[in-house]
Amino acid sequence: MFKKRHVLTMREFSRDEIDSVIELASSLEPYARGKKSSMLEGKILALLFFEPSTRTRMSFETAMKRLGGSTINLGSAEASSVAKGESLADTIRVIGGYADAIVIRHPKEGSARLASEFSPVPVLNAGDGAGHHPTQTLLDLYTIKKESNLDDLSIALVGDLKYGRTVHSLAYALSLYGADISLVSPPALRMPEAIKADLSSKGTHVYETSDLTEVIEQIDVLYMTRIQRERFPDPLEYQKVARSYRLTPEFLAEAKKTLIVMHPLPRVDEITPAVDSTPNARYFHQSFYGVPIRMALLKLLMGGDND
Ligand code: NCD
């Protein structure tokens, strides 16, 4: 079902497929925690990051190595032939001859899809500009399943819903699970109309507001995001919305006891460090879950038939 296919957006996933990735990730958790494995021995994963990354890059690398495979790295664009003017298409054709799969993060929307058109091996989109971030969504769903409940979920997506690719992918995937979604953002950073249209076509109940206090009492998951400074055409526009939300333990007192707080990270100042020690914080668990989820994807895309 998964072999040799690209992972570009959540639109390519059915709910059954997502559930099967989650189930596999759960069975691979012991390996994510250090149990030895040679499932991907002899396989090579190429990492092409044209934008900064800590978690996504390093959890892909960890996932591959923990399964016995290895990684090759483009390094910085400046250190590669991209700096000589090589096109993305040529870069991908060449690297596709070295590796068994390619992970790409790039500032331009649609770049992972373009890469997939030239790649002889599976391409995994690790973020294309303000577009999509499907592997983050899979780990987000995994976190919700492990730490809360994916059924009958009420969730608030908070912060930069315009430029944030994690929330674009996540909102779509949540619509497959019948979640109630509150979209909480400054008016200038609302969720794009196209994604809202997708949500309503799936019958998803969506509520839009700029005021988190309106929904804090009823939600099960609070998904905070960073205002995506690097995507603003005008730095003054960024300054106007920079400190729109700031989650504190006092604010969480209004929420359900069982509420979990998530964040794809990195955070800037939207969650104060004091929240880290509350029983609600799950964002560091979430970043760990990137390892088993990416292990599951890599195994599905590259693993042998009998594994
Ligand atoms: C996110 C991203 O790169 O879109 N980070 C991540 O992959 N964990 C979120 C962000 O940068 O704000």
PDB file of C-alpha atoms and ligand atoms in Angstrom:
ATOM      1  CA  MET A   1       0.000   0.000   0.000  1.00  0.00           C
ATOM      2  CA  PHE A   2       2.808   2.444   0.873  1.00  0.00           C
ATOM      3  CA  LYS A   3       5.794   1.065  -0.935  1.00  0.00           C
ATOM      4  CA  LYS A   4       7.621   3.568  -3.137  1.00  0.00           C
ATOM      5  CA  ARG A   5       4.996   6.250  -2.761  1.00  0.00           C
ATOM      6  CA  HIS A   6       5.586   9.909  -2.037  1.00  0.00           C
ATOM      7  CA  VAL A   7       4.390  11.668   1.144  1.00  0.00           C
ATOM      8  CA  LEU A   8       3.541  15.198   0.019  1.00  0.00           C
ATOM      9  CA  THR A   9       0.313  16.289   1.755  1.00  0.00           C
ATOM     10  CA  MET A  10      -2.270  14.755   4.088  1.00  0.00           C
ATOM     11  CA  ARG A  11      -4.760  14.705   1.222  1.00  0.00           C
ATOM     12  CA  GLU A  12      -3.169  11.493  -0.034  1.00  0.00           C
ATOM     13  CA  PHE A  13      -4.001   9.695   3.207  1.00  0.00           C
ATOM     14  CA  SER A  14      -7.241   7.966   4.088  1.00  0.00           C
ATOM     15  CA  ARG A  15      -8.185   7.631   7.723  1.00  0.00           C
ATOM     16  CA  ASP A  16      -7.447   3.892   7.578  1.00  0.00           C
ATOM     17  CA  GLU A  17      -3.964   4.577   6.263  1.00  0.00           C
ATOM     18  CA  ILE A  18      -3.275   7.109   9.010  1.00  0.00           C
ATOM     19  CA  ASP A  19      -4.495   4.603  11.592  1.00  0.00           C
ATOM     20  CA  SER A  20      -2.170   1.955  10.193  1.00  0.00           C
ATOM     21  CA  VAL A  21       0.847   4.323  10.375  1.00  0.00           C
ATOM     22  CA  ILE A  22      -0.074   5.149  13.976  1.00  0.00           C
ATOM     23  CA  GLU A  23      -0.404   1.476  14.852  1.00  0.00           C
ATOM     24  CA  LEU A  24       2.956   0.630  13.300  1.00  0.00           C
ATOM     25  CA  ALA A  25       4.598   3.589  15.067  1.00  0.00           C
ATOM     26  CA  SER A  26       3.270   2.309  18.362  1.00  0.00           C
ATOM     27  CA  SER A  27       4.813  -1.123  17.757  1.00  0.00           C
ATOM     28  CA  LEU A  28       8.139   0.544  16.855  1.00  0.00           C
ATOM     29  CA  GLU A  29       8.347   2.675  20.004  1.00  0.00           C
ATOM     30  CA  PRO A  30      10.764   0.259  21.760  1.00  0.00           C
ATOM     31  CA  TYR A  31      13.180   0.763  18.836  1.00  0.00           C
ATOM     32  CA  ALA A  32      12.739   4.538  19.072  1.00  0.00           C
ATOM     33  CA  ARG A  33      13.848   4.159  22.698  1.00  0.00           C
ATOM     34  CA  GLY A  34      17.001   2.272  21.757  1.00  0.00           C
ATOM     35  CA  LYS A  35      16.154  -1.406  21.139  1.00  0.00           C
ATOM     36  CA  LYS A  36      18.445  -2.738  18.376  1.00  0.00           C
ATOM     37  CA  SER A  37      17.068  -3.240  14.877  1.00  0.00           C
ATOM     38  CA  SER A  38      18.397  -3.995  11.407  1.00  0.00           C
ATOM     39  CA  MET A  39      15.059  -3.485   9.599  1.00  0.00           C
ATOM     40  CA  LEU A  40      16.498  -0.885   7.214  1.00  0.00           C
ATOM     41  CA  GLU A  41      20.056  -2.175   7.070  1.00  0.00           C
ATOM     42  CA  GLY A  42      21.716  -1.208   3.785  1.00  0.00           C
ATOM     43  CA  LYS A  43      19.153   1.528   3.054  1.00  0.00           C
ATOM     44  CA  ILE A  44      20.108   5.168   2.670  1.00  0.00           C
ATOM     45  CA  LEU A  45      17.937   8.195   3.421  1.00  0.00           C
ATOM     46  CA  ALA A  46      18.899  11.576   1.885  1.00  0.00           C
ATOM     47  CA  LEU A  47      18.192  14.718   3.912  1.00  0.00           C
ATOM     48  CA  LEU A  48      17.796  17.945   1.936  1.00  0.00           C
ATOM     49  CA  PHE A  49      17.022  20.871   4.200  1.00  0.00           C
ATOM     50  CA  PHE A  50      16.953  24.262   2.512  1.00  0.00           C
ATOM     51  CA  GLU A  51      15.441  25.851   5.644  1.00  0.00           C
ATOM     52  CA  PRO A  52      16.391  25.613   9.331  1.00  0.00           C
ATOM     53  CA  SER A  53      15.275  22.493  11.189  1.00  0.00           C
ATOM     54  CA  THR A  54      16.125  20.769  14.452  1.00  0.00           C
ATOM     55  CA  ARG A  55      13.394  18.244  15.241  1.00  0.00           C
ATOM     56  CA  THR A  56      12.318  17.196  11.780  1.00  0.00           C
ATOM     57  CA  ARG A  57      15.853  16.696  10.461  1.00  0.00           C
ATOM     58  CA  MET A  58      17.232  15.035  13.558  1.00  0.00           C
ATOM     59  CA  SER A  59      14.229  12.800  14.200  1.00  0.00           C
ATOM     60  CA  PHE A  60      14.327  11.531  10.601  1.00  0.00           C
ATOM     61  CA  GLU A  61      18.021  10.860  11.075  1.00  0.00           C
ATOM     62  CA  THR A  62      17.441   9.159  14.419  1.00  0.00           C
ATOM     63  CA  ALA A  63      14.583   7.071  13.006  1.00  0.00           C
ATOM     64  CA  MET A  64      16.717   5.877  10.089  1.00  0.00           C
ATOM     65  CA  LYS A  65      19.756   5.053  12.224  1.00  0.00           C
ATOM     66  CA  ARG A  66      17.769   3.318  14.958  1.00  0.00           C
ATOM     67  CA  LEU A  67      16.348   1.018  12.247  1.00  0.00           C
ATOM     68  CA  GLY A  68      19.865   0.150  11.089  1.00  0.00           C
ATOM     69  CA  GLY A  69      19.910   2.385   7.993  1.00  0.00           C
ATOM     70  CA  SER A  70      22.112   5.370   7.234  1.00  0.00           C
ATOM     71  CA  THR A  71      21.688   8.951   6.077  1.00  0.00           C
ATOM     72  CA  ILE A  72      23.368  11.294   3.635  1.00  0.00           C
ATOM     73  CA  ASN A  73      23.037  15.019   4.005  1.00  0.00           C
ATOM     74  CA  LEU A  74      23.064  17.839   1.486  1.00  0.00           C
ATOM     75  CA  GLY A  75      24.397  20.091   4.246  1.00  0.00           C
ATOM     76  CA  SER A  76      23.755  23.754   3.707  1.00  0.00           C
ATOM     77  CA  ALA A  77      22.665  24.930   0.261  1.00  0.00           C
ATOM     78  CA  GLU A  78      25.763  27.175   0.241  1.00  0.00           C
ATOM     79  CA  ALA A  79      28.045  24.161   0.584  1.00  0.00           C
ATOM     80  CA  SER A  80      26.377  22.219  -2.270  1.00  0.00           C
ATOM     81  CA  SER A  81      26.126  22.744  -6.034  1.00  0.00           C
ATOM     82  CA  VAL A  82      22.820  24.546  -5.414  1.00  0.00           C
ATOM     83  CA  ALA A  83      25.123  27.526  -4.763  1.00  0.00           C
ATOM     84  CA  LYS A  84      26.454  27.106  -8.331  1.00  0.00           C
ATOM     85  CA  GLY A  85      22.943  27.472  -9.702  1.00  0.00           C
ATOM     86  CA  GLU A  86      21.955  23.810 -10.006  1.00  0.00           C
ATOM     87  CA  SER A  87      18.192  23.370 -10.334  1.00  0.00           C
ATOM     88  CA  LEU A  88      16.136  21.483  -7.771  1.00  0.00           C
ATOM     89  CA  ALA A  89      15.140  19.021 -10.510  1.00  0.00           C
ATOM     90  CA  ASP A  90      18.773  18.131 -11.296  1.00  0.00           C
ATOM     91  CA  THR A  91      19.718  17.937  -7.617  1.00  0.00           C
ATOM     92  CA  ILE A  92      16.848  15.513  -7.007  1.00  0.00           C
ATOM     93  CA  ARG A  93      17.646  13.351 -10.063  1.00  0.00           C
ATOM     94  CA  VAL A  94      21.216  12.956  -8.851  1.00  0.00           C
ATOM     95  CA  ILE A  95      20.409  12.286  -5.189  1.00  0.00           C
ATOM     96  CA  GLY A  96      17.677   9.861  -6.245  1.00  0.00           C
ATOM     97  CA  GLY A  97      20.494   7.741  -7.655  1.00  0.00           C
ATOM     98  CA  TYR A  98      22.300   7.660  -4.307  1.00  0.00           C
ATOM     99  CA  ALA A  99      19.491   7.157  -1.816  1.00  0.00           C
ATOM    100  CA  ASP A 100      16.410   4.973  -1.271  1.00  0.00           C
ATOM    101  CA  ALA A 101      14.231   7.924  -0.187  1.00  0.00           C
ATOM    102  CA  ILE A 102      14.564  11.704  -0.001  1.00  0.00           C
ATOM    103  CA  VAL A 103      13.352  14.038   2.746  1.00  0.00           C
ATOM    104  CA  ILE A 104      13.068  17.635   1.587  1.00  0.00           C
ATOM    105  CA  ARG A 105      12.310  20.925   3.337  1.00  0.00           C
ATOM    106  CA  HIS A 106      12.238  23.998   1.146  1.00  0.00           C
ATOM    107  CA  PRO A 107      10.965  27.599   1.479  1.00  0.00           C
ATOM    108  CA  LYS A 108       8.839  27.379  -1.690  1.00  0.00           C
ATOM    109  CA  GLU A 109       5.310  25.966  -1.642  1.00  0.00           C
ATOM    110  CA  GLY A 110       4.993  23.062  -4.071  1.00  0.00           C
ATOM    111  CA  SER A 111       8.723  22.261  -4.019  1.00  0.00           C
ATOM    112  CA  ALA A 112       8.253  18.742  -2.610  1.00  0.00           C
ATOM    113  CA  ARG A 113       5.716  17.977  -5.332  1.00  0.00           C
ATOM    114  CA  LEU A 114       8.127  19.274  -7.947  1.00  0.00           C
ATOM    115  CA  ALA A 115      10.884  17.099  -6.447  1.00  0.00           C
ATOM    116  CA  SER A 116       8.590  14.055  -6.589  1.00  0.00           C
ATOM    117  CA  GLU A 117       8.155  14.563 -10.333  1.00  0.00           C
ATOM    118  CA  PHE A 118      11.888  14.078 -10.875  1.00  0.00           C
ATOM    119  CA  SER A 119      12.673  11.532  -8.194  1.00  0.00           C
ATOM    120  CA  PRO A 120      13.050   7.805  -8.866  1.00  0.00           C
ATOM    121  CA  VAL A 121      12.632   7.176  -5.093  1.00  0.00           C
ATOM    122  CA  PRO A 122       9.962   8.257  -2.552  1.00  0.00           C
ATOM    123  CA  VAL A 123       9.994  11.935  -1.568  1.00  0.00           C
ATOM    124  CA  LEU A 124       8.846  12.964   1.912  1.00  0.00           C
ATOM    125  CA  ASN A 125       7.752  16.583   2.312  1.00  0.00           C
ATOM    126  CA  ALA A 126       9.299  17.943   5.523  1.00  0.00           C
ATOM    127  CA  GLY A 127       7.726  21.378   4.982  1.00  0.00           C
ATOM    128  CA  ASP A 128       7.275  23.388   1.769  1.00  0.00           C
ATOM    129  CA  GLY A 129       7.045  27.061   2.651  1.00  0.00           C
ATOM    130  CA  ALA A 130       3.654  27.879   4.132  1.00  0.00           C
ATOM    131  CA  GLY A 131       2.196  24.810   2.370  1.00  0.00           C
ATOM    132  CA  HIS A 132       2.162  21.420   4.075  1.00  0.00           C
ATOM    133  CA  HIS A 133       4.001  19.397   6.712  1.00  0.00           C
ATOM    134  CA  PRO A 134       2.426  15.929   6.605  1.00  0.00           C
ATOM    135  CA  THR A 135       4.951  14.026   8.723  1.00  0.00           C
ATOM    136  CA  GLN A 136       4.431  16.579  11.515  1.00  0.00           C
ATOM    137  CA  THR A 137       0.689  15.962  11.266  1.00  0.00           C
ATOM    138  CA  LEU A 138       1.153  12.216  11.626  1.00  0.00           C
ATOM    139  CA  LEU A 139       3.181  12.730  14.790  1.00  0.00           C
ATOM    140  CA  ASP A 140       0.619  15.246  16.040  1.00  0.00           C
ATOM    141  CA  LEU A 141      -2.186  12.716  15.552  1.00  0.00           C
ATOM    142  CA  TYR A 142      -0.038  10.064  17.240  1.00  0.00           C
ATOM    143  CA  THR A 143       0.473  12.404  20.209  1.00  0.00           C
ATOM    144  CA  ILE A 144      -3.261  13.081  20.472  1.00  0.00           C
ATOM    145  CA  LYS A 145      -4.011   9.365  20.302  1.00  0.00           C
ATOM    146  CA  LYS A 146      -1.415   8.540  22.996  1.00  0.00           C
ATOM    147  CA  GLU A 147      -1.931  11.484  25.324  1.00  0.00           C
ATOM    148  CA  SER A 148      -5.617  12.340  24.811  1.00  0.00           C
ATOM    149  CA  ASN A 149      -8.290  10.883  22.528  1.00  0.00           C
ATOM    150  CA  LEU A 150      -8.687  11.115  18.755  1.00  0.00           C
ATOM    151  CA  ASP A 151     -12.430  10.396  18.902  1.00  0.00           C
ATOM    152  CA  ASP A 152     -14.940  13.142  19.768  1.00  0.00           C
ATOM    153  CA  LEU A 153     -12.114  15.604  19.948  1.00  0.00           C
ATOM    154  CA  SER A 154     -12.480  19.321  20.511  1.00  0.00           C
ATOM    155  CA  ILE A 155      -9.271  21.121  19.549  1.00  0.00           C
ATOM    156  CA  ALA A 156      -8.119  24.732  19.236  1.00  0.00           C
ATOM    157  CA  LEU A 157      -5.446  25.607  16.679  1.00  0.00           C
ATOM    158  CA  VAL A 158      -3.896  28.839  17.898  1.00  0.00           C
ATOM    159  CA  GLY A 159      -1.513  31.423  16.454  1.00  0.00           C
ATOM    160  CA  ASP A 160      -0.363  31.807  12.880  1.00  0.00           C
ATOM    161  CA  LEU A 161      -2.975  29.917  10.894  1.00  0.00           C
ATOM    162  CA  LYS A 162      -2.155  31.800   7.701  1.00  0.00           C
ATOM    163  CA  TYR A 163       1.511  30.895   7.255  1.00  0.00           C
ATOM    164  CA  GLY A 164       1.755  27.887   9.598  1.00  0.00           C
ATOM    165  CA  ARG A 165       2.128  24.749   7.507  1.00  0.00           C
ATOM    166  CA  THR A 166       1.697  22.421  10.496  1.00  0.00           C
ATOM    167  CA  VAL A 167      -1.851  23.649  11.112  1.00  0.00           C
ATOM    168  CA  HIS A 168      -2.722  23.504   7.407  1.00  0.00           C
ATOM    169  CA  SER A 169      -1.929  19.783   7.304  1.00  0.00           C
ATOM    170  CA  LEU A 170      -3.328  19.074  10.762  1.00  0.00           C
ATOM    171  CA  ALA A 171      -6.705  20.775  10.221  1.00  0.00           C
ATOM    172  CA  TYR A 172      -7.313  18.717   7.106  1.00  0.00           C
ATOM    173  CA  ALA A 173      -6.373  15.433   8.814  1.00  0.00           C
ATOM    174  CA  LEU A 174      -8.553  16.221  11.855  1.00  0.00           C
ATOM    175  CA  SER A 175     -11.525  16.598   9.545  1.00  0.00           C
ATOM    176  CA  LEU A 176     -11.168  12.860   8.790  1.00  0.00           C
ATOM    177  CA  TYR A 177     -11.706  12.157  12.499  1.00  0.00           C
ATOM    178  CA  GLY A 178     -14.777  14.343  12.910  1.00  0.00           C
ATOM    179  CA  ALA A 179     -13.052  16.734  15.320  1.00  0.00           C
ATOM    180  CA  ASP A 180     -14.594  20.054  16.364  1.00  0.00           C
ATOM    181  CA  ILE A 181     -12.019  22.669  15.426  1.00  0.00           C
ATOM    182  CA  SER A 182     -11.641  26.174  16.862  1.00  0.00           C
ATOM    183  CA  LEU A 183      -9.419  28.384  14.745  1.00  0.00           C
ATOM    184  CA  VAL A 184      -7.906  31.040  17.008  1.00  0.00           C
ATOM    185  CA  SER A 185      -5.738  33.684  15.367  1.00  0.00           C
ATOM    186  CA  PRO A 186      -5.304  37.422  14.942  1.00  0.00           C
ATOM    187  CA  PRO A 187      -7.642  38.581  12.121  1.00  0.00           C
ATOM    188  CA  ALA A 188      -4.623  39.087   9.819  1.00  0.00           C
ATOM    189  CA  LEU A 189      -3.459  35.491  10.279  1.00  0.00           C
ATOM    190  CA  ARG A 190      -6.659  33.544   9.649  1.00  0.00           C
ATOM    191  CA  MET A 191      -6.736  30.053   8.165  1.00  0.00           C
ATOM    192  CA  PRO A 192      -6.732  30.250   4.330  1.00  0.00           C
ATOM    193  CA  GLU A 193     -10.201  30.050   2.736  1.00  0.00           C
ATOM    194  CA  ALA A 194      -9.253  27.001   0.637  1.00  0.00           C
ATOM    195  CA  ILE A 195      -8.529  24.957   3.756  1.00  0.00           C
ATOM    196  CA  LYS A 196     -11.715  26.140   5.485  1.00  0.00           C
ATOM    197  CA  ALA A 197     -13.638  25.114   2.378  1.00  0.00           C
ATOM    198  CA  ASP A 198     -12.067  21.643   2.607  1.00  0.00           C
ATOM    199  CA  LEU A 199     -13.099  21.407   6.245  1.00  0.00           C
ATOM    200  CA  SER A 200     -16.697  22.362   5.570  1.00  0.00           C
ATOM    201  CA  SER A 201     -16.909  19.951   2.645  1.00  0.00           C
ATOM    202  CA  LYS A 202     -16.059  17.215   5.163  1.00  0.00           C
ATOM    203  CA  GLY A 203     -18.819  18.449   7.488  1.00  0.00           C
ATOM    204  CA  THR A 204     -16.309  19.598  10.110  1.00  0.00           C
ATOM    205  CA  HIS A 205     -17.621  21.932  12.783  1.00  0.00           C
ATOM    206  CA  VAL A 206     -15.360  25.006  12.657  1.00  0.00           C
ATOM    207  CA  TYR A 207     -15.462  28.052  14.917  1.00  0.00           C
ATOM    208  CA  GLU A 208     -13.297  31.092  14.219  1.00  0.00           C
ATOM    209  CA  THR A 209     -12.234  33.679  16.771  1.00  0.00           C
ATOM    210  CA  SER A 210      -9.251  35.741  17.823  1.00  0.00           C
ATOM    211  CA  ASP A 211      -9.983  35.265  21.522  1.00  0.00           C
ATOM    212  CA  LEU A 212      -8.708  32.073  23.149  1.00  0.00           C
ATOM    213  CA  THR A 213     -10.730  32.698  26.328  1.00  0.00           C
ATOM    214  CA  GLU A 214     -13.905  32.004  24.311  1.00  0.00           C
ATOM    215  CA  VAL A 215     -12.989  28.344  23.829  1.00  0.00           C
ATOM    216  CA  ILE A 216     -10.489  27.424  26.546  1.00  0.00           C
ATOM    217  CA  GLU A 217     -13.074  25.775  28.824  1.00  0.00           C
ATOM    218  CA  GLN A 218     -14.437  23.362  26.242  1.00  0.00           C
ATOM    219  CA  ILE A 219     -11.373  22.039  24.397  1.00  0.00           C
ATOM    220  CA  ASP A 220      -9.415  18.788  24.911  1.00  0.00           C
ATOM    221  CA  VAL A 221      -6.316  19.831  22.977  1.00  0.00           C
ATOM    222  CA  LEU A 222      -4.703  23.246  22.761  1.00  0.00           C
ATOM    223  CA  TYR A 223      -2.358  23.346  19.754  1.00  0.00           C
ATOM    224  CA  MET A 224      -0.177  26.455  19.957  1.00  0.00           C
ATOM    225  CA  THR A 225       1.964  27.685  17.073  1.00  0.00           C
ATOM    226  CA  ARG A 226       4.726  30.209  16.491  1.00  0.00           C
ATOM    227  CA  ILE A 227       4.024  33.334  14.447  1.00  0.00           C
ATOM    228  CA  GLN A 228       6.030  32.520  11.292  1.00  0.00           C
ATOM    229  CA  ARG A 229       8.233  35.587  11.192  1.00  0.00           C
ATOM    230  CA  GLU A 230      10.233  34.404   8.144  1.00  0.00           C
ATOM    231  CA  ARG A 231       7.098  34.317   5.938  1.00  0.00           C
ATOM    232  CA  PHE A 232       6.033  37.953   6.459  1.00  0.00           C
ATOM    233  CA  PRO A 233       6.710  40.132   3.422  1.00  0.00           C
ATOM    234  CA  ASP A 234       6.884  43.182   5.731  1.00  0.00           C
ATOM    235  CA  PRO A 235       8.649  43.102   9.154  1.00  0.00           C
ATOM    236  CA  LEU A 236       6.286  45.833  10.436  1.00  0.00           C
ATOM    237  CA  GLU A 237       3.326  43.545   9.818  1.00  0.00           C
ATOM    238  CA  TYR A 238       5.091  40.885  11.884  1.00  0.00           C
ATOM    239  CA  GLN A 239       5.632  43.338  14.757  1.00  0.00           C
ATOM    240  CA  LYS A 240       1.881  44.050  14.876  1.00  0.00           C
ATOM    241  CA  VAL A 241       1.008  40.416  15.622  1.00  0.00           C
ATOM    242  CA  ALA A 242       4.230  39.162  17.219  1.00  0.00           C
ATOM    243  CA  ARG A 243       3.005  38.754  20.768  1.00  0.00           C
ATOM    244  CA  SER A 244      -0.633  37.906  20.124  1.00  0.00           C
ATOM    245  CA  TYR A 245      -0.851  34.892  22.471  1.00  0.00           C
ATOM    246  CA  ARG A 246       1.051  33.989  25.600  1.00  0.00           C
ATOM    247  CA  LEU A 247       0.017  30.863  27.431  1.00  0.00           C
ATOM    248  CA  THR A 248       0.581  30.834  31.199  1.00  0.00           C
ATOM    249  CA  PRO A 249      -0.295  28.338  33.990  1.00  0.00           C
ATOM    250  CA  GLU A 250      -2.852  30.887  35.294  1.00  0.00           C
ATOM    251  CA  PHE A 251      -4.649  30.874  31.974  1.00  0.00           C
ATOM    252  CA  LEU A 252      -4.715  27.062  31.997  1.00  0.00           C
ATOM    253  CA  ALA A 253      -6.629  27.147  35.286  1.00  0.00           C
ATOM    254  CA  GLU A 254      -9.727  27.853  33.160  1.00  0.00           C
ATOM    255  CA  ALA A 255      -9.273  24.680  31.110  1.00  0.00           C
ATOM    256  CA  LYS A 256     -10.382  21.072  31.584  1.00  0.00           C
ATOM    257  CA  LYS A 257      -8.025  19.177  33.920  1.00  0.00           C
ATOM    258  CA  THR A 258      -7.372  16.692  31.125  1.00  0.00           C
ATOM    259  CA  LEU A 259      -6.489  19.330  28.519  1.00  0.00           C
ATOM    260  CA  ILE A 260      -3.193  18.707  26.756  1.00  0.00           C
ATOM    261  CA  VAL A 261      -1.024  21.500  25.366  1.00  0.00           C
ATOM    262  CA  MET A 262       0.817  20.774  22.133  1.00  0.00           C
ATOM    263  CA  HIS A 263       3.216  22.813  19.999  1.00  0.00           C
ATOM    264  CA  PRO A 264       5.255  21.662  16.972  1.00  0.00           C
ATOM    265  CA  LEU A 265       8.141  23.757  18.374  1.00  0.00           C
ATOM    266  CA  PRO A 266      10.248  25.853  18.229  1.00  0.00           C
ATOM    267  CA  ARG A 267       8.331  28.187  20.565  1.00  0.00           C
ATOM    268  CA  VAL A 268       9.243  31.819  20.879  1.00  0.00           C
ATOM    269  CA  ASP A 269       7.112  33.396  23.601  1.00  0.00           C
ATOM    270  CA  GLU A 270       3.660  31.918  22.997  1.00  0.00           C
ATOM    271  CA  ILE A 271       4.079  29.388  25.842  1.00  0.00           C
ATOM    272  CA  THR A 272       5.839  30.611  28.969  1.00  0.00           C
ATOM    273  CA  PRO A 273       8.428  28.209  30.445  1.00  0.00           C
ATOM    274  CA  ALA A 274       6.275  27.925  33.603  1.00  0.00           C
ATOM    275  CA  VAL A 275       3.752  25.887  31.573  1.00  0.00           C
ATOM    276  CA  ASP A 276       6.394  23.158  31.046  1.00  0.00           C
ATOM    277  CA  SER A 277       5.926  21.760  34.535  1.00  0.00           C
ATOM    278  CA  THR A 278       2.113  21.710  34.440  1.00  0.00           C
ATOM    279  CA  PRO A 279       0.423  18.312  33.967  1.00  0.00           C
ATOM    280  CA  ASN A 280      -1.030  19.660  30.701  1.00  0.00           C
ATOM    281  CA  ALA A 281       2.225  20.176  28.793  1.00  0.00           C
ATOM    282  CA  ARG A 282       2.875  17.545  26.123  1.00  0.00           C
ATOM    283  CA  TYR A 283       5.052  19.354  23.566  1.00  0.00           C
ATOM    284  CA  PHE A 284       8.252  17.571  24.521  1.00  0.00           C
ATOM    285  CA  HIS A 285       6.507  14.179  24.374  1.00  0.00           C
ATOM    286  CA  GLN A 286       5.228  15.313  20.980  1.00  0.00           C
ATOM    287  CA  SER A 287       8.726  16.004  19.649  1.00  0.00           C
ATOM    288  CA  PHE A 288       9.868  12.551  20.811  1.00  0.00           C
ATOM    289  CA  TYR A 289       6.955  10.916  18.986  1.00  0.00           C
ATOM    290  CA  GLY A 290       8.478  12.212  15.756  1.00  0.00           C
ATOM    291  CA  VAL A 291      10.912   9.310  15.986  1.00  0.00           C
ATOM    292  CA  PRO A 292       8.474   6.341  16.041  1.00  0.00           C
ATOM    293  CA  ILE A 293       6.188   8.001  13.472  1.00  0.00           C
ATOM    294  CA  ARG A 294       9.064   8.636  11.069  1.00  0.00           C
ATOM    295  CA  MET A 295      10.339   5.097  11.696  1.00  0.00           C
ATOM    296  CA  ALA A 296       6.930   3.790  10.660  1.00  0.00           C
ATOM    297  CA  LEU A 297       6.907   5.871   7.477  1.00  0.00           C
ATOM    298  CA  LEU A 298      10.451   4.907   6.528  1.00  0.00           C
ATOM    299  CA  LYS A 299       9.735   1.238   7.122  1.00  0.00           C
ATOM    300  CA  LEU A 300       6.562   1.391   5.039  1.00  0.00           C
ATOM    301  CA  LEU A 301       8.309   3.182   2.183  1.00  0.00           C
ATOM    302  CA  MET A 302      11.616   1.324   2.174  1.00  0.00           C
ATOM    303  CA  GLY A 303      11.260  -1.878   4.208  1.00  0.00           C
ATOM    304  CA  GLY A 304      11.571  -5.334   2.677  1.00  0.00           C
ATOM    305  CA  ASP A 305       8.399  -7.324   1.924  1.00  0.00           C
ATOM    306  CA  ASN A 306       8.950  -9.759   4.792  1.00  0.00           C
ATOM    307  CA  ASP A 307       9.802  -7.256   7.536  1.00  0.00           C
TER     308      ASP A 307
HETATM  309  C1  NCD B   1       7.454  23.648  12.383  1.00  0.00           C
HETATM  310  C2  NCD B   1       7.783  23.938  10.925  1.00  0.00           C
HETATM  311  O1  NCD B   1       8.965  23.865  10.523  1.00  0.00           O
HETATM  312  O2  NCD B   1       6.826  24.189  10.204  1.00  0.00           O
HETATM  313  N1  NCD B   1       8.536  23.052  13.069  1.00  0.00           N
HETATM  314  C3  NCD B   1       8.686  21.691  13.051  1.00  0.00           C
HETATM  315  O3  NCD B   1       8.844  21.073  12.019  1.00  0.00           O
HETATM  316  N2  NCD B   1       8.588  21.048  14.231  1.00  0.00           N
HETATM  317  C4  NCD B   1       6.863  24.792  13.098  1.00  0.00           C
HETATM  318  C5  NCD B   1       7.566  26.112  13.109  1.00  0.00           C
HETATM  319  O4  NCD B   1       8.653  26.277  12.571  1.00  0.00           O
HETATM  320  O5  NCD B   1       7.002  27.031  13.702  1.00  0.00           O
END
